[in-house]
Amino acid sequence: MKIGSHVSFAKKGLLAAAEEAISYGSTTFMVYTGAPQNTVRKPMSEQFVDEGWALARAHGIDEIVVHAPYIINLASPNDDTFRLAVEFLQQEIERTAVLGAREIVVHPGAYTDRDPAYGIRRIVEGLNEVLSVPGEVRIALETMAGKGTEVGRTFEEIAAIIDGVRHPERLSVCFDTCHVHDAGYDLVGDLDGVLEAFDRIIGLERLSVVHLNDSKNPRGAAKDRHAPVGSGWIGYGAIEAVVRHPALAGRPFILETPWIGLDKKAQRPMYEVEIALLSGTLRRRFGAAFCDDVERLAAFFARQGFEPRKTVLDFWTASRAKGADRREPMERLYVLAREAGFGEGLSEEALNHRLIAYFATAARPLAALCAG
């Protein structure tokens, strides 16, 4: 199983990215070639590519993914924005090739003051120009949540783009769990049906990357707000089912879950524990004492009348009421545990790791989660 995290280049390029990914226990990872909000890029000769791959391969990593910056908008009716998108995406593809990655994930784009049909035509126009330059790197169109005027909220929109380009063999798809859920597809109750629809409309052979994210909103909300695995409306069980689904075997699974913590300056990602849970290596990674802590934590919450999955959904539902407590489920449970004296001597990150494992017990018994 290839499962890893989104990481940054930092000062030592791919070497820094590999070091960070390995620290989480990743067996693959995803990078931007620079800041995702701008076009500032260092020469690839300064990105420690050979050193990064040497370290990655030494830890069993043989595939990485690149994500294009958010500023690329191939659906834009503004000519300057469109030209920037085409030209910068071509450059990003060149950088992706130098990095030795086969896929670059791209948000299809937003049509602003036009309509979806215009947006699709514009994206096809842009991709045809981008792909007029020969190469091996494929563009993975990401499934989108339906926020604003973004294109790609349905499988049909993605299929229409692929059908319109002159080089469809250069296109693949990135399946984002939060986005698909927020767009209205039922990952929780009908994962098989969702994947069958994807196969019928697009073709599972095109699905090349999976982004793993829980969602802070109920199905169909069209919001695109990621949550740590198990702390949102999708839940650990559904995300684990995605990772273990035979139709998705062999794909790289990339976590994009948010960094969390009460101290905003010291927030940390939950990648390490999320990877350990989903890959079945929790006990090996964290030790028997970790599992004992989770058992005590679960017992404490049970005495408060809490059940992991129901509590998460109840907290999210209640937070929508006027004047309600707006804190997210993880934060509320973290504060309750600390006030009760739980986790003395543990860092905020360490206690949050245990909360993630507690959420997972809604889908699998703790003994099963701690078996590996």
PDB file of N, CA and C in Angstrom, residues 53-123:
ATOM      1  N   TRP A  53      15.683  11.649  -3.962  1.00  0.00           N
ATOM      2  CA  TRP A  53      15.302  10.310  -4.418  1.00  0.00           C
ATOM      3  C   TRP A  53      16.146   9.223  -3.747  1.00  0.00           C
ATOM      4  N   ALA A  54      17.400   9.500  -3.509  1.00  0.00           N
ATOM      5  CA  ALA A  54      18.246   8.505  -2.833  1.00  0.00           C
ATOM      6  C   ALA A  54      17.691   8.191  -1.449  1.00  0.00           C
ATOM      7  N   LEU A  55      17.298   9.227  -0.718  1.00  0.00           N
ATOM      8  CA  LEU A  55      16.732   9.021   0.611  1.00  0.00           C
ATOM      9  C   LEU A  55      15.374   8.330   0.527  1.00  0.00           C
ATOM     10  N   ALA A  56      14.536   8.780  -0.418  1.00  0.00           N
ATOM     11  CA  ALA A  56      13.202   8.191  -0.559  1.00  0.00           C
ATOM     12  C   ALA A  56      13.288   6.701  -0.865  1.00  0.00           C
ATOM     13  N   ARG A  57      14.111   6.349  -1.820  1.00  0.00           N
ATOM     14  CA  ARG A  57      14.221   4.943  -2.212  1.00  0.00           C
ATOM     15  C   ARG A  57      14.803   4.092  -1.077  1.00  0.00           C
ATOM     16  N   ALA A  58      15.677   4.685  -0.287  1.00  0.00           N
ATOM     17  CA  ALA A  58      16.242   3.952   0.846  1.00  0.00           C
ATOM     18  C   ALA A  58      15.165   3.603   1.870  1.00  0.00           C
ATOM     19  N   HIS A  59      14.046   4.331   1.823  1.00  0.00           N
ATOM     20  CA  HIS A  59      12.933   4.066   2.745  1.00  0.00           C
ATOM     21  C   HIS A  59      11.732   3.467   2.021  1.00  0.00           C
ATOM     22  N   GLY A  60      11.980   2.880   0.859  1.00  0.00           N
ATOM     23  CA  GLY A  60      10.931   2.150   0.155  1.00  0.00           C
ATOM     24  C   GLY A  60       9.953   2.993  -0.631  1.00  0.00           C
ATOM     25  N   ILE A  61      10.247   4.267  -0.851  1.00  0.00           N
ATOM     26  CA  ILE A  61       9.359   5.140  -1.619  1.00  0.00           C
ATOM     27  C   ILE A  61       9.805   5.145  -3.072  1.00  0.00           C
ATOM     28  N   ASP A  62       8.906   4.718  -3.982  1.00  0.00           N
ATOM     29  CA  ASP A  62       9.281   4.673  -5.393  1.00  0.00           C
ATOM     30  C   ASP A  62       8.353   5.505  -6.275  1.00  0.00           C
ATOM     31  N   GLU A  63       7.418   6.223  -5.658  1.00  0.00           N
ATOM     32  CA  GLU A  63       6.493   7.066  -6.431  1.00  0.00           C
ATOM     33  C   GLU A  63       6.124   8.302  -5.630  1.00  0.00           C
ATOM     34  N   ILE A  64       6.175   9.464  -6.291  1.00  0.00           N
ATOM     35  CA  ILE A  64       5.713  10.705  -5.682  1.00  0.00           C
ATOM     36  C   ILE A  64       4.750  11.387  -6.652  1.00  0.00           C
ATOM     37  N   VAL A  65       4.010  12.344  -6.137  1.00  0.00           N
ATOM     38  CA  VAL A  65       3.022  13.080  -6.922  1.00  0.00           C
ATOM     39  C   VAL A  65       3.297  14.569  -6.756  1.00  0.00           C
ATOM     40  N   VAL A  66       3.064  15.335  -7.808  1.00  0.00           N
ATOM     41  CA  VAL A  66       3.192  16.797  -7.750  1.00  0.00           C
ATOM     42  C   VAL A  66       1.808  17.408  -7.817  1.00  0.00           C
ATOM     43  N   HIS A  67       1.606  18.500  -7.088  1.00  0.00           N
ATOM     44  CA  HIS A  67       0.348  19.247  -7.157  1.00  0.00           C
ATOM     45  C   HIS A  67       0.636  20.617  -7.743  1.00  0.00           C
ATOM     46  N   ALA A  68      -0.137  21.010  -8.747  1.00  0.00           N
ATOM     47  CA  ALA A  68       0.024  22.333  -9.354  1.00  0.00           C
ATOM     48  C   ALA A  68      -0.482  23.411  -8.398  1.00  0.00           C
ATOM     49  N   PRO A  69       0.014  24.640  -8.509  1.00  0.00           N
ATOM     50  CA  PRO A  69      -0.437  25.713  -7.614  1.00  0.00           C
ATOM     51  C   PRO A  69      -1.891  26.095  -7.859  1.00  0.00           C
ATOM     52  N   TYR A  70      -2.508  26.646  -6.819  1.00  0.00           N
ATOM     53  CA  TYR A  70      -3.924  27.005  -6.889  1.00  0.00           C
ATOM     54  C   TYR A  70      -4.203  28.163  -7.845  1.00  0.00           C
ATOM     55  N   ILE A  71      -3.180  28.935  -8.168  1.00  0.00           N
ATOM     56  CA  ILE A  71      -3.393  30.110  -9.014  1.00  0.00           C
ATOM     57  C   ILE A  71      -3.680  29.735 -10.468  1.00  0.00           C
ATOM     58  N   ILE A  72      -3.462  28.489 -10.850  1.00  0.00           N
ATOM     59  CA  ILE A  72      -3.762  28.057 -12.213  1.00  0.00           C
ATOM     60  C   ILE A  72      -5.271  27.931 -12.382  1.00  0.00           C
ATOM     61  N   ASN A  73      -5.834  28.716 -13.299  1.00  0.00           N
ATOM     62  CA  ASN A  73      -7.277  28.659 -13.554  1.00  0.00           C
ATOM     63  C   ASN A  73      -7.519  28.603 -15.057  1.00  0.00           C
ATOM     64  N   LEU A  74      -7.605  27.391 -15.574  1.00  0.00           N
ATOM     65  CA  LEU A  74      -7.794  27.187 -17.012  1.00  0.00           C
ATOM     66  C   LEU A  74      -9.207  27.527 -17.470  1.00  0.00           C
ATOM     67  N   ALA A  75     -10.141  27.708 -16.547  1.00  0.00           N
ATOM     68  CA  ALA A  75     -11.525  28.028 -16.930  1.00  0.00           C
ATOM     69  C   ALA A  75     -11.787  29.522 -16.972  1.00  0.00           C
ATOM     70  N   SER A  76     -10.809  30.330 -16.622  1.00  0.00           N
ATOM     71  CA  SER A  76     -11.033  31.768 -16.492  1.00  0.00           C
ATOM     72  C   SER A  76     -11.353  32.437 -17.832  1.00  0.00           C
ATOM     73  N   PRO A  77     -12.382  33.312 -17.861  1.00  0.00           N
ATOM     74  CA  PRO A  77     -12.660  34.085 -19.067  1.00  0.00           C
ATOM     75  C   PRO A  77     -11.696  35.258 -19.246  1.00  0.00           C
ATOM     76  N   ASN A  78     -10.924  35.571 -18.199  1.00  0.00           N
ATOM     77  CA  ASN A  78      -9.943  36.649 -18.282  1.00  0.00           C
ATOM     78  C   ASN A  78      -8.724  36.153 -19.063  1.00  0.00           C
ATOM     79  N   ASP A  79      -8.394  36.832 -20.143  1.00  0.00           N
ATOM     80  CA  ASP A  79      -7.319  36.360 -21.021  1.00  0.00           C
ATOM     81  C   ASP A  79      -5.968  36.297 -20.327  1.00  0.00           C
ATOM     82  N   ASP A  80      -5.661  37.287 -19.487  1.00  0.00           N
ATOM     83  CA  ASP A  80      -4.371  37.280 -18.790  1.00  0.00           C
ATOM     84  C   ASP A  80      -4.278  36.102 -17.824  1.00  0.00           C
ATOM     85  N   THR A  81      -5.359  35.855 -17.093  1.00  0.00           N
ATOM     86  CA  THR A  81      -5.382  34.741 -16.155  1.00  0.00           C
ATOM     87  C   THR A  81      -5.271  33.411 -16.895  1.00  0.00           C
ATOM     88  N   PHE A  82      -5.941  33.308 -18.014  1.00  0.00           N
ATOM     89  CA  PHE A  82      -5.903  32.089 -18.827  1.00  0.00           C
ATOM     90  C   PHE A  82      -4.504  31.847 -19.373  1.00  0.00           C
ATOM     91  N   ARG A  83      -3.856  32.917 -19.901  1.00  0.00           N
ATOM     92  CA  ARG A  83      -2.509  32.758 -20.443  1.00  0.00           C
ATOM     93  C   ARG A  83      -1.527  32.336 -19.353  1.00  0.00           C
ATOM     94  N   LEU A  84      -1.647  32.936 -18.182  1.00  0.00           N
ATOM     95  CA  LEU A  84      -0.779  32.545 -17.063  1.00  0.00           C
ATOM     96  C   LEU A  84      -0.978  31.073 -16.742  1.00  0.00           C
ATOM     97  N   ALA A  85      -2.234  30.629 -16.728  1.00  0.00           N
ATOM     98  CA  ALA A  85      -2.538  29.229 -16.396  1.00  0.00           C
ATOM     99  C   ALA A  85      -1.883  28.284 -17.390  1.00  0.00           C
ATOM    100  N   VAL A  86      -2.028  28.563 -18.663  1.00  0.00           N
ATOM    101  CA  VAL A  86      -1.467  27.691 -19.706  1.00  0.00           C
ATOM    102  C   VAL A  86       0.053  27.654 -19.618  1.00  0.00           C
ATOM    103  N   GLU A  87       0.667  28.826 -19.574  1.00  0.00           N
ATOM    104  CA  GLU A  87       2.128  28.897 -19.621  1.00  0.00           C
ATOM    105  C   GLU A  87       2.762  28.363 -18.344  1.00  0.00           C
ATOM    106  N   PHE A  88       2.150  28.675 -17.196  1.00  0.00           N
ATOM    107  CA  PHE A  88       2.749  28.203 -15.948  1.00  0.00           C
ATOM    108  C   PHE A  88       2.530  26.705 -15.761  1.00  0.00           C
ATOM    109  N   LEU A  89       1.403  26.190 -16.222  1.00  0.00           N
ATOM    110  CA  LEU A  89       1.185  24.747 -16.132  1.00  0.00           C
ATOM    111  C   LEU A  89       2.193  24.002 -17.000  1.00  0.00           C
ATOM    112  N   GLN A  90       2.509  24.540 -18.173  1.00  0.00           N
ATOM    113  CA  GLN A  90       3.535  23.911 -19.010  1.00  0.00           C
ATOM    114  C   GLN A  90       4.880  23.863 -18.270  1.00  0.00           C
ATOM    115  N   GLN A  91       5.215  24.953 -17.592  1.00  0.00           N
ATOM    116  CA  GLN A  91       6.464  24.985 -16.825  1.00  0.00           C
ATOM    117  C   GLN A  91       6.425  23.995 -15.666  1.00  0.00           C
ATOM    118  N   GLU A  92       5.280  23.895 -14.999  1.00  0.00           N
ATOM    119  CA  GLU A  92       5.154  22.962 -13.883  1.00  0.00           C
ATOM    120  C   GLU A  92       5.280  21.512 -14.359  1.00  0.00           C
ATOM    121  N   ILE A  93       4.783  21.233 -15.528  1.00  0.00           N
ATOM    122  CA  ILE A  93       4.931  19.889 -16.084  1.00  0.00           C
ATOM    123  C   ILE A  93       6.407  19.580 -16.333  1.00  0.00           C
ATOM    124  N   GLU A  94       7.152  20.561 -16.818  1.00  0.00           N
ATOM    125  CA  GLU A  94       8.590  20.370 -17.013  1.00  0.00           C
ATOM    126  C   GLU A  94       9.287  20.094 -15.686  1.00  0.00           C
ATOM    127  N   ARG A  95       8.900  20.841 -14.641  1.00  0.00           N
ATOM    128  CA  ARG A  95       9.502  20.620 -13.322  1.00  0.00           C
ATOM    129  C   ARG A  95       9.113  19.240 -12.768  1.00  0.00           C
ATOM    130  N   THR A  96       7.876  18.842 -13.034  1.00  0.00           N
ATOM    131  CA  THR A  96       7.422  17.527 -12.589  1.00  0.00           C
ATOM    132  C   THR A  96       8.255  16.428 -13.228  1.00  0.00           C
ATOM    133  N   ALA A  97       8.551  16.585 -14.519  1.00  0.00           N
ATOM    134  CA  ALA A  97       9.372  15.595 -15.217  1.00  0.00           C
ATOM    135  C   ALA A  97      10.777  15.523 -14.617  1.00  0.00           C
ATOM    136  N   VAL A  98      11.357  16.674 -14.305  1.00  0.00           N
ATOM    137  CA  VAL A  98      12.688  16.697 -13.696  1.00  0.00           C
ATOM    138  C   VAL A  98      12.666  15.995 -12.337  1.00  0.00           C
ATOM    139  N   LEU A  99      11.552  16.131 -11.604  1.00  0.00           N
ATOM    140  CA  LEU A  99      11.420  15.494 -10.291  1.00  0.00           C
ATOM    141  C   LEU A  99      11.238  13.982 -10.388  1.00  0.00           C
ATOM    142  N   GLY A 100      10.954  13.496 -11.585  1.00  0.00           N
ATOM    143  CA  GLY A 100      10.760  12.058 -11.745  1.00  0.00           C
ATOM    144  C   GLY A 100       9.377  11.599 -11.338  1.00  0.00           C
ATOM    145  N   ALA A 101       8.412  12.515 -11.296  1.00  0.00           N
ATOM    146  CA  ALA A 101       7.020  12.165 -10.979  1.00  0.00           C
ATOM    147  C   ALA A 101       6.241  11.966 -12.272  1.00  0.00           C
ATOM    148  N   ARG A 102       5.241  11.093 -12.231  1.00  0.00           N
ATOM    149  CA  ARG A 102       4.444  10.797 -13.427  1.00  0.00           C
ATOM    150  C   ARG A 102       3.147  11.584 -13.494  1.00  0.00           C
ATOM    151  N   GLU A 103       2.707  12.140 -12.361  1.00  0.00           N
ATOM    152  CA  GLU A 103       1.412  12.804 -12.303  1.00  0.00           C
ATOM    153  C   GLU A 103       1.544  14.185 -11.675  1.00  0.00           C
ATOM    154  N   ILE A 104       0.842  15.170 -12.261  1.00  0.00           N
ATOM    155  CA  ILE A 104       0.698  16.477 -11.636  1.00  0.00           C
ATOM    156  C   ILE A 104      -0.794  16.738 -11.468  1.00  0.00           C
ATOM    157  N   VAL A 105      -1.225  16.923 -10.232  1.00  0.00           N
ATOM    158  CA  VAL A 105      -2.634  17.147  -9.922  1.00  0.00           C
ATOM    159  C   VAL A 105      -2.980  18.607 -10.167  1.00  0.00           C
ATOM    160  N   VAL A 106      -4.119  18.833 -10.853  1.00  0.00           N
ATOM    161  CA  VAL A 106      -4.546  20.187 -11.204  1.00  0.00           C
ATOM    162  C   VAL A 106      -6.025  20.361 -10.873  1.00  0.00           C
ATOM    163  N   HIS A 107      -6.359  21.476 -10.231  1.00  0.00           N
ATOM    164  CA  HIS A 107      -7.767  21.843 -10.090  1.00  0.00           C
ATOM    165  C   HIS A 107      -8.226  22.347 -11.456  1.00  0.00           C
ATOM    166  N   PRO A 108      -9.305  21.796 -12.008  1.00  0.00           N
ATOM    167  CA  PRO A 108      -9.689  22.162 -13.379  1.00  0.00           C
ATOM    168  C   PRO A 108      -9.868  23.655 -13.609  1.00  0.00           C
ATOM    169  N   GLY A 109     -10.486  24.369 -12.660  1.00  0.00           N
ATOM    170  CA  GLY A 109     -10.655  25.807 -12.821  1.00  0.00           C
ATOM    171  C   GLY A 109     -12.048  26.277 -12.469  1.00  0.00           C
ATOM    172  N   ALA A 110     -12.214  27.596 -12.394  1.00  0.00           N
ATOM    173  CA  ALA A 110     -13.495  28.211 -12.054  1.00  0.00           C
ATOM    174  C   ALA A 110     -13.894  29.197 -13.149  1.00  0.00           C
ATOM    175  N   TYR A 111     -15.166  29.153 -13.567  1.00  0.00           N
ATOM    176  CA  TYR A 111     -15.608  29.951 -14.716  1.00  0.00           C
ATOM    177  C   TYR A 111     -16.089  31.347 -14.334  1.00  0.00           C
ATOM    178  N   THR A 112     -16.043  31.712 -13.082  1.00  0.00           N
ATOM    179  CA  THR A 112     -16.387  33.045 -12.545  1.00  0.00           C
ATOM    180  C   THR A 112     -17.777  33.515 -12.986  1.00  0.00           C
ATOM    181  N   ASP A 113     -17.848  34.469 -13.937  1.00  0.00           N
ATOM    182  CA  ASP A 113     -19.147  35.049 -14.301  1.00  0.00           C
ATOM    183  C   ASP A 113     -19.770  34.406 -15.541  1.00  0.00           C
ATOM    184  N   ARG A 114     -19.287  33.246 -15.935  1.00  0.00           N
ATOM    185  CA  ARG A 114     -19.866  32.548 -17.083  1.00  0.00           C
ATOM    186  C   ARG A 114     -20.707  31.358 -16.604  1.00  0.00           C
ATOM    187  N   ASP A 115     -20.656  30.223 -17.313  1.00  0.00           N
ATOM    188  CA  ASP A 115     -21.443  29.060 -16.909  1.00  0.00           C
ATOM    189  C   ASP A 115     -20.596  27.792 -17.052  1.00  0.00           C
ATOM    190  N   PRO A 116     -21.088  26.662 -16.526  1.00  0.00           N
ATOM    191  CA  PRO A 116     -20.274  25.436 -16.571  1.00  0.00           C
ATOM    192  C   PRO A 116     -19.857  25.024 -17.973  1.00  0.00           C
ATOM    193  N   ALA A 117     -20.755  25.178 -18.942  1.00  0.00           N
ATOM    194  CA  ALA A 117     -20.418  24.780 -20.307  1.00  0.00           C
ATOM    195  C   ALA A 117     -19.245  25.614 -20.832  1.00  0.00           C
ATOM    196  N   TYR A 118     -19.263  26.916 -20.533  1.00  0.00           N
ATOM    197  CA  TYR A 118     -18.147  27.766 -20.927  1.00  0.00           C
ATOM    198  C   TYR A 118     -16.867  27.306 -20.249  1.00  0.00           C
ATOM    199  N   GLY A 119     -16.965  27.024 -18.939  1.00  0.00           N
ATOM    200  CA  GLY A 119     -15.794  26.603 -18.189  1.00  0.00           C
ATOM    201  C   GLY A 119     -15.159  25.352 -18.773  1.00  0.00           C
ATOM    202  N   ILE A 120     -15.983  24.385 -19.141  1.00  0.00           N
ATOM    203  CA  ILE A 120     -15.465  23.139 -19.723  1.00  0.00           C
ATOM    204  C   ILE A 120     -14.774  23.412 -21.051  1.00  0.00           C
ATOM    205  N   ARG A 121     -15.421  24.223 -21.901  1.00  0.00           N
ATOM    206  CA  ARG A 121     -14.808  24.553 -23.200  1.00  0.00           C
ATOM    207  C   ARG A 121     -13.469  25.258 -23.016  1.00  0.00           C
ATOM    208  N   ARG A 122     -13.422  26.161 -22.053  1.00  0.00           N
ATOM    209  CA  ARG A 122     -12.199  26.932 -21.814  1.00  0.00           C
ATOM    210  C   ARG A 122     -11.075  26.017 -21.298  1.00  0.00           C
ATOM    211  N   ILE A 123     -11.413  25.112 -20.408  1.00  0.00           N
ATOM    212  CA  ILE A 123     -10.416  24.170 -19.885  1.00  0.00           C
ATOM    213  C   ILE A 123      -9.889  23.290 -21.011  1.00  0.00           C
TER     214      ILE A 123
END
